[in-house]
Tab-separated table of C-alpha atoms and ligand atoms in Angstrom:
chain	number	residue	atom	x	y	z
A	35	MET	CA	0.569	-0.738	-0.188
A	36	ARG	CA	1.239	3.249	-1.242
A	37	LYS	CA	2.280	6.327	2.058
A	38	VAL	CA	0.076	9.528	0.825
A	39	ALA	CA	-0.873	12.388	3.268
A	40	LEU	CA	-4.203	14.369	2.249
A	41	GLY	CA	-3.171	18.515	2.073
A	42	VAL	CA	-5.027	20.917	2.670
A	43	ASP	CA	-4.623	24.797	1.369
A	44	ILE	CA	-7.116	26.930	3.762
A	45	GLY	CA	-6.325	31.024	1.206
A	46	GLY	CA	-8.808	33.110	0.740
A	47	GLN	CA	-10.652	31.973	-2.330
A	48	SER	CA	-11.172	29.138	-2.038
A	49	VAL	CA	-10.047	25.699	-0.643
A	50	LYS	CA	-7.581	23.489	-2.543
A	51	LEU	CA	-6.884	19.604	-1.390
A	52	GLY	CA	-4.797	17.350	-2.303
A	53	LEU	CA	-3.893	13.507	-2.186
A	54	VAL	CA	0.356	14.153	-1.623
A	55	ASN	CA	2.062	10.375	-2.218
A	56	THR	CA	5.252	10.978	-0.287
A	57	ARG	CA	7.473	12.520	-3.852
A	58	GLY	CA	5.767	15.231	-3.220
A	59	LYS	CA	3.213	14.283	-6.103
A	60	ILE	CA	-0.630	15.012	-5.954
A	61	LEU	CA	-1.875	11.538	-6.863
A	62	GLN	CA	-5.404	13.317	-7.130
A	63	GLU	CA	-6.359	17.028	-5.980
A	64	SER	CA	-9.855	18.389	-5.527
A	65	SER	CA	-10.895	22.605	-4.852
A	66	PHE	CA	-14.193	24.388	-3.665
A	67	LEU	CA	-14.654	28.633	-2.974
A	68	THR	CA	-14.106	30.229	0.110
A	69	ARG	CA	-17.372	32.554	-0.237
A	70	GLU	CA	-18.093	34.936	2.793
A	71	PHE	CA	-21.927	34.075	2.497
A	72	LEU	CA	-20.787	30.401	3.343
A	73	GLY	CA	-20.001	30.708	7.030
A	74	ARG	CA	-18.311	28.685	9.776
A	75	LYS	CA	-20.832	25.406	10.165
A	76	ARG	CA	-21.395	25.214	6.228
A	77	PHE	CA	-17.154	25.853	5.562
A	78	PHE	CA	-16.995	22.895	7.966
A	79	LYS	CA	-19.419	20.806	6.058
A	80	GLU	CA	-17.506	21.406	2.563
A	81	LEU	CA	-14.387	20.795	3.859
A	82	LYS	CA	-16.048	17.653	5.395
A	83	ARG	CA	-17.626	16.117	2.833
A	84	SER	CA	-14.011	16.804	0.233
A	85	ILE	CA	-12.406	15.473	2.880
A	86	GLU	CA	-14.754	11.995	2.895
A	87	ALA	CA	-14.437	12.321	-1.286
A	88	LEU	CA	-10.633	11.983	-1.831
A	89	LEU	CA	-10.553	9.086	1.230
A	90	ARG	CA	-12.486	7.276	-0.491
A	91	ALA	CA	-10.266	7.665	-3.439
A	92	SER	CA	-7.258	7.276	-1.970
A	93	ARG	CA	-9.599	3.887	-0.794
A	94	ARG	CA	-9.007	2.948	-4.827
A	95	ARG	CA	-5.876	3.870	-5.102
A	96	ASN	CA	-4.845	1.789	-2.993
A	97	CYS	CA	-3.173	4.316	-0.246
A	98	ARG	CA	-2.809	4.251	3.449
A	99	VAL	CA	-3.313	8.163	4.566
A	100	THR	CA	-1.658	8.834	7.223
A	101	GLY	CA	-4.014	11.398	8.253
A	102	ILE	CA	-4.525	15.616	7.516
A	103	GLY	CA	-2.276	17.860	6.355
A	104	ILE	CA	-3.958	21.749	6.535
A	105	GLY	CA	-2.574	24.437	6.331
A	106	ALA	CA	-4.430	27.885	6.567
A	107	PRO	CA	-3.554	31.598	7.162
A	108	GLY	CA	-3.378	33.969	10.163
A	109	PRO	CA	-1.717	33.226	13.597
A	110	ILE	CA	-2.207	28.895	14.605
A	111	ASP	CA	-1.032	27.250	17.803
A	112	VAL	CA	0.516	25.238	16.013
A	113	GLU	CA	0.292	22.027	19.187
A	114	ARG	CA	-3.405	22.723	19.929
A	115	GLY	CA	-4.020	23.321	15.745
A	116	PHE	CA	-6.187	26.514	16.643
A	117	VAL	CA	-6.533	28.960	14.227
A	118	TYR	CA	-7.654	32.346	15.829
A	119	PHE	CA	-9.067	34.076	13.014
A	120	PHE	CA	-9.990	33.816	9.260
A	121	PRO	CA	-10.898	37.320	7.671
A	122	ASN	CA	-13.178	35.848	4.909
A	123	ILE	CA	-15.643	33.712	7.429
A	124	PRO	CA	-17.473	35.085	10.140
A	125	GLY	CA	-17.412	33.235	13.206
A	126	TRP	CA	-13.644	31.740	12.834
A	127	ARG	CA	-12.485	33.088	15.933
A	128	ASN	CA	-10.110	30.570	17.560
A	129	THR	CA	-11.103	27.480	16.205
A	130	PRO	CA	-9.702	24.436	17.401
A	131	LEU	CA	-10.304	22.489	13.688
A	132	LYS	CA	-7.196	19.626	14.487
A	133	SER	CA	-9.782	18.519	17.559
A	134	ARG	CA	-12.934	18.844	15.067
A	135	LEU	CA	-11.474	16.484	12.225
A	136	GLU	CA	-9.265	13.914	13.939
A	137	LYS	CA	-12.299	13.772	16.102
A	138	VAL	CA	-14.816	12.540	12.617
A	139	PHE	CA	-11.683	11.710	11.063
A	140	LYS	CA	-9.900	9.782	13.129
A	141	MET	CA	-6.584	9.817	12.050
A	142	ARG	CA	-3.701	12.876	12.955
A	143	VAL	CA	-4.544	16.660	11.706
A	144	CYS	CA	-1.892	18.446	11.286
A	145	VAL	CA	-1.892	22.244	10.995
A	146	ASP	CA	-0.410	25.028	10.210
A	147	ASN	CA	0.448	28.772	8.983
A	148	ASP	CA	0.385	29.121	5.225
A	149	ALA	CA	4.073	30.158	4.927
A	150	ASN	CA	5.398	27.887	6.716
A	151	VAL	CA	3.637	25.351	5.377
A	152	MET	CA	4.989	27.042	1.658
A	153	ALA	CA	7.944	26.392	3.436
A	154	LEU	CA	8.307	23.172	4.058
A	155	ALA	CA	7.574	21.790	0.535
A	156	GLU	CA	9.990	24.772	-0.690
A	157	LEU	CA	12.193	22.766	1.938
A	158	ARG	CA	10.792	19.094	1.308
A	159	PHE	CA	10.297	18.713	-2.883
A	160	GLY	CA	11.350	22.624	-4.519
A	161	ALA	CA	13.872	25.327	-4.892
A	162	GLY	CA	15.312	24.312	-0.346
A	163	GLN	CA	15.828	20.173	-1.194
A	164	GLY	CA	19.507	19.810	-0.761
A	165	VAL	CA	19.701	22.307	2.938
A	166	GLN	CA	18.696	22.391	6.618
A	167	ASN	CA	18.751	25.986	6.657
A	168	LEU	CA	16.681	28.586	5.276
A	169	ILE	CA	14.430	31.614	4.845
A	170	ALA	CA	11.320	31.349	2.577
A	171	LEU	CA	8.769	34.602	1.542
A	172	THR	CA	6.144	34.307	-0.606
A	173	LEU	CA	5.890	38.205	-2.385
A	174	GLY	CA	1.741	38.882	-2.265
A	175	THR	CA	-0.086	42.265	-1.093
A	176	GLY	CA	1.427	40.958	2.326
A	177	ILE	CA	4.853	39.320	2.532
A	178	GLY	CA	4.280	34.974	4.007
A	179	GLY	CA	7.473	33.650	5.804
A	180	GLY	CA	9.231	30.927	6.367
A	181	LEU	CA	12.200	29.458	9.127
A	182	VAL	CA	13.732	26.427	9.266
A	183	VAL	CA	16.914	25.930	11.017
A	184	HIS	CA	18.168	22.583	10.657
A	185	GLY	CA	15.882	21.028	9.105
A	186	LYS	CA	12.978	22.370	10.760
A	187	LEU	CA	10.147	24.784	10.992
A	188	PHE	CA	10.846	26.917	13.510
A	189	HIS	CA	7.664	28.832	15.175
A	190	GLY	CA	8.922	30.750	18.555
A	191	PRO	CA	7.346	29.360	21.652
A	192	SER	CA	4.004	31.713	19.885
A	193	PHE	CA	4.232	30.125	17.528
A	194	SER	CA	4.392	33.476	15.946
A	195	ALA	CA	8.477	33.174	14.635
A	196	ALA	CA	9.115	34.629	10.853
A	197	GLU	CA	7.339	37.585	10.441
A	198	ILE	CA	9.884	38.845	8.499
A	199	GLY	CA	7.116	40.847	6.161
A	200	HIS	CA	6.982	42.891	9.751
A	201	VAL	CA	10.837	43.239	10.129
A	202	VAL	CA	11.013	46.755	9.444
A	203	ILE	CA	13.276	48.749	7.447
A	204	ASP	CA	12.468	52.380	7.800
A	205	GLU	CA	12.010	53.028	11.512
A	206	ARG	CA	10.110	56.531	11.120
A	207	GLY	CA	9.294	55.008	7.150
A	208	LYS	CA	5.230	53.874	6.783
A	209	LYS	CA	2.181	53.136	8.674
A	210	CYS	CA	1.862	48.896	8.374
A	211	ALA	CA	-1.422	47.294	8.984
A	212	CYS	CA	0.507	45.364	11.374
A	213	GLY	CA	0.683	48.862	13.780
A	214	SER	CA	3.975	49.636	13.498
A	215	HIS	CA	5.819	51.743	10.943
A	216	GLY	CA	8.919	50.891	8.160
A	217	CYS	CA	7.545	47.341	8.435
A	218	VAL	CA	9.187	45.431	5.140
A	219	GLU	CA	5.950	45.176	3.510
A	220	THR	CA	5.299	49.412	2.803
A	221	PHE	CA	8.094	49.039	0.717
A	222	VAL	CA	7.592	45.696	-0.594
A	223	GLY	CA	3.464	43.902	-0.746
A	224	THR	CA	2.205	44.631	-3.886
A	225	ASP	CA	-0.950	47.327	-2.500
A	226	TYR	CA	1.994	49.204	-0.984
A	227	PHE	CA	4.010	49.094	-4.079
A	228	VAL	CA	1.148	50.342	-6.091
A	229	GLN	CA	0.589	53.041	-4.412
A	230	GLU	CA	4.246	54.152	-4.346
A	231	VAL	CA	4.640	54.860	-8.067
A	232	LYS	CA	0.715	56.078	-8.127
A	233	LYS	CA	2.012	59.149	-5.847
A	234	ARG	CA	5.392	59.349	-7.769
A	235	LEU	CA	3.374	59.753	-11.328
A	236	ARG	CA	0.415	61.645	-9.627
A	237	SER	CA	3.729	64.485	-8.664
A	238	GLY	CA	5.162	64.850	-12.730
A	239	GLN	CA	7.393	62.273	-12.717
A	240	LYS	CA	8.138	61.020	-16.509
A	241	SER	CA	7.673	57.655	-16.756
A	242	ILE	CA	5.493	55.415	-20.045
A	243	LEU	CA	3.638	53.905	-18.234
A	244	ASN	CA	1.794	57.937	-17.644
A	245	GLN	CA	0.850	56.984	-21.817
A	246	TRP	CA	-0.239	53.324	-20.961
A	247	LEU	CA	-2.482	53.654	-17.826
A	248	LYS	CA	-4.317	57.269	-20.276
A	249	SER	CA	-4.241	55.625	-23.545
A	250	SER	CA	-5.029	52.118	-22.638
A	251	GLY	CA	-7.364	52.215	-19.322
A	252	ARG	CA	-5.345	49.995	-17.620
A	253	CYS	CA	-4.746	48.701	-14.768
A	254	LEU	CA	-2.163	49.026	-12.392
A	255	THR	CA	-0.318	46.621	-11.090
A	256	PRO	CA	3.227	46.073	-10.341
A	257	GLN	CA	3.148	43.475	-13.093
A	258	LEU	CA	2.790	46.437	-15.264
A	259	VAL	CA	4.789	47.989	-13.933
A	260	ALA	CA	8.119	45.393	-15.268
A	261	LYS	CA	6.523	45.199	-18.664
A	262	ALA	CA	7.635	49.543	-18.655
A	263	ALA	CA	11.188	48.407	-16.435
A	264	ARG	CA	11.772	45.906	-19.350
A	265	HIS	CA	11.010	48.488	-21.942
A	266	GLY	CA	13.535	50.655	-21.111
A	267	ASP	CA	11.028	53.258	-19.153
A	268	SER	CA	13.743	54.590	-16.166
A	269	PHE	CA	11.038	55.998	-13.894
A	270	SER	CA	9.820	51.517	-13.636
A	271	LYS	CA	13.186	50.049	-13.630
A	272	LYS	CA	14.287	53.149	-10.264
A	273	MET	CA	10.677	51.298	-8.989
A	274	TRP	CA	12.051	47.630	-9.397
A	275	GLU	CA	15.594	49.235	-8.591
A	276	GLU	CA	14.651	50.097	-4.695
A	277	THR	CA	11.958	47.710	-3.993
A	278	GLY	CA	15.041	44.456	-4.761
A	279	ALA	CA	17.039	47.330	-2.395
A	280	HIS	CA	14.385	46.991	0.294
A	281	LEU	CA	14.193	43.619	0.062
A	282	GLY	CA	18.071	43.026	0.403
A	283	THR	CA	18.017	44.554	3.405
A	284	ALA	CA	15.518	42.681	5.278
A	285	LEU	CA	17.556	39.948	3.960
A	286	ALA	CA	21.149	41.334	4.661
A	287	GLY	CA	19.968	41.467	8.822
A	288	LEU	CA	18.499	37.508	8.462
A	289	VAL	CA	21.599	36.299	7.334
A	290	ASN	CA	23.657	37.653	9.156
A	291	VAL	CA	21.546	36.458	12.450
A	292	PHE	CA	20.831	33.269	11.295
A	293	ASN	CA	23.170	32.739	8.172
A	294	PRO	CA	20.752	30.069	6.256
A	295	GLU	CA	22.055	28.219	2.941
A	296	ARG	CA	19.423	29.273	0.446
A	297	ILE	CA	16.546	32.834	0.242
A	298	VAL	CA	13.795	30.914	-0.988
A	299	LEU	CA	11.470	33.773	-3.024
A	300	GLY	CA	7.659	32.761	-3.704
A	301	GLY	CA	4.691	34.362	-5.204
A	302	GLY	CA	3.822	37.301	-7.421
A	303	ILE	CA	6.164	39.833	-7.353
A	304	ALA	CA	9.284	37.275	-6.926
A	305	GLN	CA	7.977	35.911	-10.947
A	306	ASN	CA	9.451	39.095	-12.145
A	307	GLY	CA	12.656	37.790	-12.455
A	308	ASN	CA	15.914	39.520	-13.020
A	309	LEU	CA	14.459	42.818	-11.440
A	310	ILE	CA	13.560	41.832	-8.051
A	311	PHE	CA	16.407	39.596	-7.712
A	312	LYS	CA	19.114	40.719	-9.287
A	313	PRO	CA	19.317	44.696	-6.650
A	314	VAL	CA	18.012	41.346	-3.606
A	315	VAL	CA	21.228	39.626	-4.177
A	316	ARG	CA	22.991	43.245	-4.619
A	317	THR	CA	22.032	44.641	-1.806
A	318	LEU	CA	22.713	41.291	0.475
A	319	ARG	CA	26.384	40.369	-1.140
A	320	LYS	CA	26.255	44.109	0.040
A	321	LYS	CA	25.070	44.617	3.880
A	322	ALA	CA	25.776	40.587	4.820
A	323	PHE	CA	28.831	40.253	6.777
A	324	PRO	CA	30.475	38.695	3.262
A	325	ILE	CA	30.868	35.054	5.292
A	326	ALA	CA	27.314	34.419	5.410
A	327	SER	CA	26.342	36.597	2.258
A	328	ARG	CA	28.794	34.215	0.438
A	329	SER	CA	27.489	30.874	1.577
A	330	VAL	CA	23.881	32.051	0.136
A	331	LYS	CA	21.670	31.872	-2.766
A	332	VAL	CA	18.853	33.472	-2.766
A	333	VAL	CA	16.338	31.774	-5.892
A	334	ARG	CA	12.620	31.612	-6.884
A	335	ALA	CA	10.441	29.118	-5.198
A	336	ALA	CA	9.250	26.241	-7.519
A	337	LEU	CA	6.080	24.529	-6.164
A	338	GLY	CA	4.028	27.225	-7.472
A	339	VAL	CA	0.545	27.204	-7.045
A	340	ASN	CA	1.241	23.928	-5.891
A	341	ALA	CA	3.151	24.388	-3.033
A	342	GLY	CA	0.165	25.118	-0.092
A	343	VAL	CA	-1.120	21.502	-0.455
A	344	VAL	CA	1.971	19.471	-0.942
A	345	GLY	CA	3.494	21.696	1.984
A	346	ALA	CA	0.808	20.772	4.357
A	347	ALA	CA	0.612	17.480	3.139
A	348	ALA	CA	3.937	17.038	4.399
A	349	LEU	CA	4.135	17.849	7.505
A	350	LEU	CA	2.274	14.177	8.117
A	351	PHE	CA	5.793	13.128	6.568
A	352	GLU	CA	7.648	15.248	9.304
A	353	ASN	CA	6.423	13.359	12.291
A	354	SER	CA	5.394	10.946	11.541
B	288	ZN	ZN1	3.909	45.583	10.006
């Protein structure tokens, strides 16, 4: 009988589920939409139904399911499997996801934060294979961070470690959603990035973006700024230079603290290749201790949209 785990990736828009083998391959998958009106009760019903369907599929495939792994957003008590808060589902507060599902399915359930789960997926099956110490970042509206030390996810005593998006790099900087000022997220998070581009364009700076936005009615996104930079637009190239340098500054600090072997960058912003990677690496080399910066490689995440399901399943392989 082949050993598999059932991975569940709870996201803001949808929930993805998959049967994952010990090599990180998804054998069968399904998904449903996380609609606001579902509410906690109906959400659980849908989750239960989807898990049951995959468990039936596992029996047809002659697989042994070792347990259910779940990646969910926000702060999570990993030991008790508590998901404290989930903005898209009303009534979600302080939900003991682990014990509820263990009671229903009579099997092991592991729950962790989605950024940690992504880090684990990359460590075991993606761009972090072969190393023991790794930092993984998902660059989106927010910045999710995962930290692997000596081959294990590092959570800290209150499970709030690796909030790398909230490392302060400018103490007099913009106010961040977390309440602090000048966090790396206020420079690199997509909403802040777009806000800053808009502000500079309004102040009269020259860019091909002005023409593009006027003529086509296109929306200003990081992708559009990347396209303009590749067109040779110096304003857009400078935006990416600065954004990469801010991220590089934060990473230089982390490299000095943790001396990781690899840094894995994923999410929308990381899709822009050298535009972001070059200034990140340049700044990192300049600002971190030479001995630590020479031994770290900065690479792009390899698993893309599947990282959540694969990493959630890997929570079971970690501890079995
Ligand atoms: Zn913050």
